[in-house]
PDB file of N, CA and C in Angstrom:
ATOM      1  N   UNK H 125       0.442  -2.428 -11.671  1.00 90.00           N
ATOM      2  CA  UNK H 125      -0.329  -3.763 -12.095  1.00 90.00           C
ATOM      3  C   UNK H 125       0.027  -4.661 -10.741  1.00 90.00           C
ATOM      4  N   UNK H 126       1.305  -4.660 -10.106  1.00 92.00           N
ATOM      5  CA  UNK H 126       1.626  -5.488  -9.102  1.00 92.00           C
ATOM      6  C   UNK H 126       0.956  -5.008  -7.841  1.00 92.00           C
ATOM      7  N   UNK H 127       0.750  -3.765  -7.678  1.00 93.00           N
ATOM      8  CA  UNK H 127      -0.066  -3.117  -6.501  1.00 93.00           C
ATOM      9  C   UNK H 127      -1.585  -3.405  -6.721  1.00 93.00           C
ATOM     10  N   UNK H 128      -2.086  -3.426  -7.894  1.00 92.00           N
ATOM     11  CA  UNK H 128      -3.557  -3.645  -8.208  1.00 92.00           C
ATOM     12  C   UNK H 128      -3.784  -5.197  -7.841  1.00 92.00           C
ATOM     13  N   UNK H 129      -2.812  -6.181  -8.313  1.00 93.00           N
ATOM     14  CA  UNK H 129      -2.933  -7.627  -7.896  1.00 93.00           C
ATOM     15  C   UNK H 129      -2.881  -7.794  -6.475  1.00 93.00           C
ATOM     16  N   UNK H 130      -2.027  -7.063  -5.751  1.00 95.00           N
ATOM     17  CA  UNK H 130      -1.949  -7.231  -4.401  1.00 95.00           C
ATOM     18  C   UNK H 130      -3.215  -6.979  -3.461  1.00 95.00           C
ATOM     19  N   UNK H 131      -3.797  -5.878  -3.900  1.00 94.00           N
ATOM     20  CA  UNK H 131      -4.849  -5.506  -3.451  1.00 94.00           C
ATOM     21  C   UNK H 131      -6.086  -6.223  -3.602  1.00 94.00           C
ATOM     22  N   UNK H 132      -6.101  -6.702  -4.888  1.00 93.00           N
ATOM     23  CA  UNK H 132      -7.106  -7.696  -5.082  1.00 93.00           C
ATOM     24  C   UNK H 132      -7.153  -9.069  -4.306  1.00 93.00           C
ATOM     25  N   UNK H 133      -6.030  -9.314  -4.167  1.00 94.00           N
ATOM     26  CA  UNK H 133      -5.697 -10.661  -3.141  1.00 94.00           C
ATOM     27  C   UNK H 133      -5.622 -10.331  -1.692  1.00 94.00           C
ATOM     28  N   UNK H 134      -5.209  -9.093  -1.337  1.00 94.00           N
ATOM     29  CA  UNK H 134      -5.226  -8.683   0.106  1.00 94.00           C
ATOM     30  C   UNK H 134      -5.473  -7.238   0.285  1.00 94.00           C
ATOM     31  N   UNK H 135      -6.663  -7.258   0.727  1.00 92.00           N
ATOM     32  CA  UNK H 135      -7.187  -5.608   0.938  1.00 92.00           C
ATOM     33  C   UNK H 135      -6.576  -4.885   1.913  1.00 92.00           C
ATOM     34  N   UNK H 136      -5.853  -5.599   3.092  1.00 92.00           N
ATOM     35  CA  UNK H 136      -5.229  -4.701   3.870  1.00 92.00           C
ATOM     36  C   UNK H 136      -3.730  -5.277   4.230  1.00 92.00           C
ATOM     37  N   UNK H 137      -3.069  -4.906   3.134  1.00 94.00           N
ATOM     38  CA  UNK H 137      -1.605  -5.426   3.184  1.00 94.00           C
ATOM     39  C   UNK H 137      -0.725  -4.630   4.116  1.00 94.00           C
ATOM     40  N   UNK H 138       0.192  -5.417   4.907  1.00 93.00           N
ATOM     41  CA  UNK H 138       1.176  -4.799   5.614  1.00 93.00           C
ATOM     42  C   UNK H 138       2.331  -4.343   4.910  1.00 93.00           C
ATOM     43  N   UNK H 139       3.319  -3.461   5.441  1.00 91.00           N
ATOM     44  CA  UNK H 139       4.476  -3.000   4.643  1.00 91.00           C
ATOM     45  C   UNK H 139       5.189  -4.329   4.151  1.00 91.00           C
ATOM     46  N   UNK H 140       5.239  -5.320   4.913  1.00 92.00           N
ATOM     47  CA  UNK H 140       5.999  -6.400   4.462  1.00 92.00           C
ATOM     48  C   UNK H 140       5.298  -7.154   3.234  1.00 92.00           C
ATOM     49  N   UNK H 141       3.982  -7.169   3.315  1.00 94.00           N
ATOM     50  CA  UNK H 141       3.208  -7.772   2.226  1.00 94.00           C
ATOM     51  C   UNK H 141       3.486  -6.828   0.965  1.00 94.00           C
ATOM     52  N   UNK H 142       3.582  -5.569   1.134  1.00 92.00           N
ATOM     53  CA  UNK H 142       3.769  -4.486   0.154  1.00 92.00           C
ATOM     54  C   UNK H 142       5.273  -4.666  -0.562  1.00 92.00           C
ATOM     55  N   UNK H 143       6.186  -4.892   0.248  1.00 89.00           N
ATOM     56  CA  UNK H 143       7.399  -5.114  -0.065  1.00 89.00           C
ATOM     57  C   UNK H 143       7.647  -6.347  -0.987  1.00 89.00           C
ATOM     58  N   UNK H 144       7.193  -7.335  -0.674  1.00 91.00           N
ATOM     59  CA  UNK H 144       7.192  -8.744  -1.300  1.00 91.00           C
ATOM     60  C   UNK H 144       6.414  -8.521  -2.587  1.00 91.00           C
ATOM     61  N   UNK H 145       5.238  -8.094  -2.480  1.00 93.00           N
ATOM     62  CA  UNK H 145       4.358  -7.865  -3.855  1.00 93.00           C
ATOM     63  C   UNK H 145       5.180  -6.912  -4.830  1.00 93.00           C
ATOM     64  N   UNK H 146       6.106  -5.766  -4.407  1.00 90.00           N
ATOM     65  CA  UNK H 146       6.538  -4.970  -5.232  1.00 90.00           C
ATOM     66  C   UNK H 146       7.975  -5.257  -5.486  1.00 90.00           C
ATOM     67  N   UNK H 147       8.518  -6.389  -5.019  1.00 87.00           N
ATOM     68  CA  UNK H 147      10.059  -6.649  -5.150  1.00 87.00           C
ATOM     69  C   UNK H 147      10.227  -6.688  -6.699  1.00 87.00           C
ATOM     70  N   UNK H 148      11.280  -6.224  -7.281  1.00 83.00           N
ATOM     71  CA  UNK H 148      11.613  -6.166  -8.520  1.00 83.00           C
ATOM     72  C   UNK H 148      10.952  -5.238  -9.594  1.00 83.00           C
ATOM     73  N   UNK H 149      10.044  -4.562  -8.709  1.00 81.00           N
ATOM     74  CA  UNK H 149       9.324  -3.375  -9.549  1.00 81.00           C
ATOM     75  C   UNK H 149       9.633  -1.950  -8.982  1.00 81.00           C
ATOM     76  N   UNK H 150      10.454  -1.882  -8.048  1.00 71.00           N
ATOM     77  CA  UNK H 150      10.803  -0.689  -7.231  1.00 71.00           C
ATOM     78  C   UNK H 150      12.223  -0.300  -7.452  1.00 71.00           C
ATOM     79  N   UNK H 151      12.801   0.851  -7.748  1.00 72.00           N
ATOM     80  CA  UNK H 151      13.850   1.217  -7.827  1.00 72.00           C
ATOM     81  C   UNK H 151      14.416   1.611  -6.400  1.00 72.00           C
ATOM     82  N   UNK H 152      15.704   1.953  -6.505  1.00 68.00           N
ATOM     83  CA  UNK H 152      16.336   2.403  -5.171  1.00 68.00           C
ATOM     84  C   UNK H 152      16.502   3.808  -4.954  1.00 68.00           C
ATOM     85  N   UNK H 153      15.462   4.509  -5.474  1.00 71.00           N
ATOM     86  CA  UNK H 153      15.678   5.990  -5.576  1.00 71.00           C
ATOM     87  C   UNK H 153      15.023   6.736  -4.247  1.00 71.00           C
ATOM     88  N   UNK H 154      14.550   5.786  -3.142  1.00 67.00           N
ATOM     89  CA  UNK H 154      14.253   6.377  -1.909  1.00 67.00           C
ATOM     90  C   UNK H 154      12.715   6.746  -1.915  1.00 67.00           C
ATOM     91  N   UNK H 155      11.924   6.196  -2.731  1.00 71.00           N
ATOM     92  CA  UNK H 155      10.450   6.413  -2.848  1.00 71.00           C
ATOM     93  C   UNK H 155       9.798   5.363  -2.227  1.00 71.00           C
ATOM     94  N   UNK H 156      10.446   4.446  -1.646  1.00 79.00           N
ATOM     95  CA  UNK H 156       9.570   3.234  -1.129  1.00 79.00           C
ATOM     96  C   UNK H 156       8.645   3.539  -0.093  1.00 79.00           C
ATOM     97  N   UNK H 157       8.929   4.404   0.767  1.00 82.00           N
ATOM     98  CA  UNK H 157       7.815   4.851   1.940  1.00 82.00           C
ATOM     99  C   UNK H 157       6.729   5.510   1.194  1.00 82.00           C
ATOM    100  N   UNK H 158       6.957   6.402   0.156  1.00 85.00           N
ATOM    101  CA  UNK H 158       5.773   7.057  -0.574  1.00 85.00           C
ATOM    102  C   UNK H 158       4.922   6.038  -1.250  1.00 85.00           C
ATOM    103  N   UNK H 159       5.556   5.101  -1.908  1.00 87.00           N
ATOM    104  CA  UNK H 159       4.766   3.974  -2.659  1.00 87.00           C
ATOM    105  C   UNK H 159       4.224   3.262  -1.704  1.00 87.00           C
ATOM    106  N   UNK H 160       4.551   2.707  -0.625  1.00 88.00           N
ATOM    107  CA  UNK H 160       3.885   2.060   0.487  1.00 88.00           C
ATOM    108  C   UNK H 160       2.663   2.890   0.932  1.00 88.00           C
ATOM    109  N   UNK H 161       2.864   4.138   1.234  1.00 90.00           N
ATOM    110  CA  UNK H 161       1.617   4.958   1.718  1.00 90.00           C
ATOM    111  C   UNK H 161       0.577   5.030   0.641  1.00 90.00           C
ATOM    112  N   UNK H 162       1.144   5.204  -0.535  1.00 92.00           N
ATOM    113  CA  UNK H 162      -0.168   5.198  -1.573  1.00 92.00           C
ATOM    114  C   UNK H 162      -0.854   3.731  -1.678  1.00 92.00           C
ATOM    115  N   UNK H 163      -0.122   2.786  -1.381  1.00 93.00           N
ATOM    116  CA  UNK H 163      -0.917   1.458  -1.696  1.00 93.00           C
ATOM    117  C   UNK H 163      -1.746   1.446  -0.482  1.00 93.00           C
ATOM    118  N   UNK H 164      -1.207   1.940   0.790  1.00 93.00           N
ATOM    119  CA  UNK H 164      -2.005   1.906   2.030  1.00 93.00           C
ATOM    120  C   UNK H 164      -3.343   2.765   1.740  1.00 93.00           C
ATOM    121  N   UNK H 165      -3.038   3.883   1.185  1.00 93.00           N
ATOM    122  CA  UNK H 165      -4.223   4.845   0.774  1.00 93.00           C
ATOM    123  C   UNK H 165      -5.211   4.280  -0.073  1.00 93.00           C
ATOM    124  N   UNK H 166      -4.701   3.554  -1.192  1.00 93.00           N
ATOM    125  CA  UNK H 166      -5.616   2.861  -2.206  1.00 93.00           C
ATOM    126  C   UNK H 166      -6.336   1.745  -1.471  1.00 93.00           C
ATOM    127  N   UNK H 167      -5.772   1.059  -0.660  1.00 92.00           N
ATOM    128  CA  UNK H 167      -6.362   0.055   0.258  1.00 92.00           C
ATOM    129  C   UNK H 167      -7.653   0.643   1.046  1.00 92.00           C
ATOM    130  N   UNK H 168      -7.227   1.788   1.691  1.00 89.00           N
ATOM    131  CA  UNK H 168      -8.232   2.423   2.394  1.00 89.00           C
ATOM    132  C   UNK H 168      -9.324   2.775   1.636  1.00 89.00           C
ATOM    133  N   UNK H 169      -9.157   3.488   0.378  1.00 89.00           N
ATOM    134  CA  UNK H 169     -10.225   4.029  -0.272  1.00 89.00           C
ATOM    135  C   UNK H 169     -10.990   2.813  -0.818  1.00 89.00           C
ATOM    136  N   UNK H 170     -10.486   1.660  -1.512  1.00 87.00           N
ATOM    137  CA  UNK H 170     -11.154   0.428  -1.859  1.00 87.00           C
ATOM    138  C   UNK H 170     -12.041  -0.055  -0.989  1.00 87.00           C
ATOM    139  N   UNK H 171     -11.458  -0.046   0.422  1.00 82.00           N
ATOM    140  CA  UNK H 171     -12.306  -0.690   1.461  1.00 82.00           C
ATOM    141  C   UNK H 171     -13.586   0.244   1.854  1.00 82.00           C
ATOM    142  N   UNK H 172     -13.127   1.592   1.925  1.00 80.00           N
ATOM    143  CA  UNK H 172     -14.299   2.513   2.121  1.00 80.00           C
ATOM    144  C   UNK H 172     -15.406   2.496   1.118  1.00 80.00           C
ATOM    145  N   UNK H 173     -15.010   2.339  -0.272  1.00 69.00           N
ATOM    146  CA  UNK H 173     -16.041   2.177  -1.340  1.00 69.00           C
ATOM    147  C   UNK H 173     -16.651   0.932  -1.267  1.00 69.00           C
ATOM    148  N   UNK H 174     -16.167  -0.082  -0.566  1.00 64.00           N
ATOM    149  CA  UNK H 174     -16.982  -1.354  -0.687  1.00 64.00           C
ATOM    150  C   UNK H 174     -17.759  -1.379   0.920  1.00 64.00           C
ATOM    151  N   UNK H 175     -17.812  -0.386   1.596  1.00 63.00           N
ATOM    152  CA  UNK H 175     -18.393  -0.419   2.959  1.00 63.00           C
ATOM    153  C   UNK H 175     -17.590  -1.241   4.040  1.00 63.00           C
ATOM    154  N   UNK H 176     -16.213  -1.547   3.829  1.00 59.00           N
ATOM    155  CA  UNK H 176     -15.488  -2.185   4.895  1.00 59.00           C
ATOM    156  C   UNK H 176     -14.875  -1.176   5.576  1.00 59.00           C
ATOM    157  N   UNK H 177     -14.297  -1.272   6.921  1.00 55.00           N
ATOM    158  CA  UNK H 177     -13.713  -0.349   7.526  1.00 55.00           C
ATOM    159  C   UNK H 177     -12.282  -0.568   7.174  1.00 55.00           C
ATOM    160  N   UNK H 178     -11.602   0.556   6.729  1.00 52.00           N
ATOM    161  CA  UNK H 178     -10.345   0.696   6.311  1.00 52.00           C
ATOM    162  C   UNK H 178      -9.271   0.261   7.404  1.00 52.00           C
ATOM    163  N   UNK H 179      -8.052  -0.437   7.241  1.00 56.00           N
ATOM    164  CA  UNK H 179      -7.243  -0.814   8.106  1.00 56.00           C
ATOM    165  C   UNK H 179      -6.445   0.368   8.431  1.00 56.00           C
ATOM    166  N   UNK H 180      -6.102   0.801   9.818  1.00 56.00           N
ATOM    167  CA  UNK H 180      -5.376   2.086  10.153  1.00 56.00           C
ATOM    168  C   UNK H 180      -3.951   1.862   9.640  1.00 56.00           C
ATOM    169  N   UNK H 181      -3.507   3.104   9.075  1.00 54.00           N
ATOM    170  CA  UNK H 181      -2.344   3.038   8.762  1.00 54.00           C
ATOM    171  C   UNK H 181      -1.477   4.373   9.044  1.00 54.00           C
ATOM    172  N   UNK H 182      -0.460   4.514   9.775  1.00 53.00           N
ATOM    173  CA  UNK H 182       0.131   5.736  10.204  1.00 53.00           C
ATOM    174  C   UNK H 182       1.690   5.585  10.067  1.00 53.00           C
ATOM    175  N   UNK H 183       2.282   6.421   9.317  1.00 55.00           N
ATOM    176  CA  UNK H 183       3.799   6.487   9.175  1.00 55.00           C
ATOM    177  C   UNK H 183       4.183   8.013   9.361  1.00 55.00           C
ATOM    178  N   UNK H 184       4.824   8.273  10.494  1.00 52.00           N
ATOM    179  CA  UNK H 184       5.158   9.507  10.919  1.00 52.00           C
ATOM    180  C   UNK H 184       6.299  10.312  10.160  1.00 52.00           C
ATOM    181  N   UNK H 185       6.968   9.487   9.472  1.00 53.00           N
ATOM    182  CA  UNK H 185       8.151  10.094   8.605  1.00 53.00           C
ATOM    183  C   UNK H 185       7.906  10.356   7.140  1.00 53.00           C
ATOM    184  N   UNK H 186       6.543  10.512   6.827  1.00 53.00           N
ATOM    185  CA  UNK H 186       6.393  10.804   5.240  1.00 53.00           C
ATOM    186  C   UNK H 186       6.474  12.340   5.196  1.00 53.00           C
ATOM    187  N   UNK H 187       6.870  12.743   4.144  1.00 53.00           N
ATOM    188  CA  UNK H 187       7.061  14.056   3.853  1.00 53.00           C
ATOM    189  C   UNK H 187       5.741  14.538   3.110  1.00 53.00           C
ATOM    190  N   UNK H 188       5.372  15.747   3.336  1.00 48.00           N
ATOM    191  CA  UNK H 188       4.251  16.353   2.737  1.00 48.00           C
ATOM    192  C   UNK H 188       4.474  16.864   1.421  1.00 48.00           C
TER     193      UNK H 188
END
């Protein structure tokens, strides 16, 4: 729900925006980078669905 609210208010969030929005909702299990990547992916999908150009996002240390 926090991620959905973030994307409704900010369709191209930075990592810092995501961290701030998700504070208190994330555990310390080491999945922060995956959650950030998923939110960036969702933002890109929402923007492409609306006809906007998605903001570029690249993080080289993500595991496949």
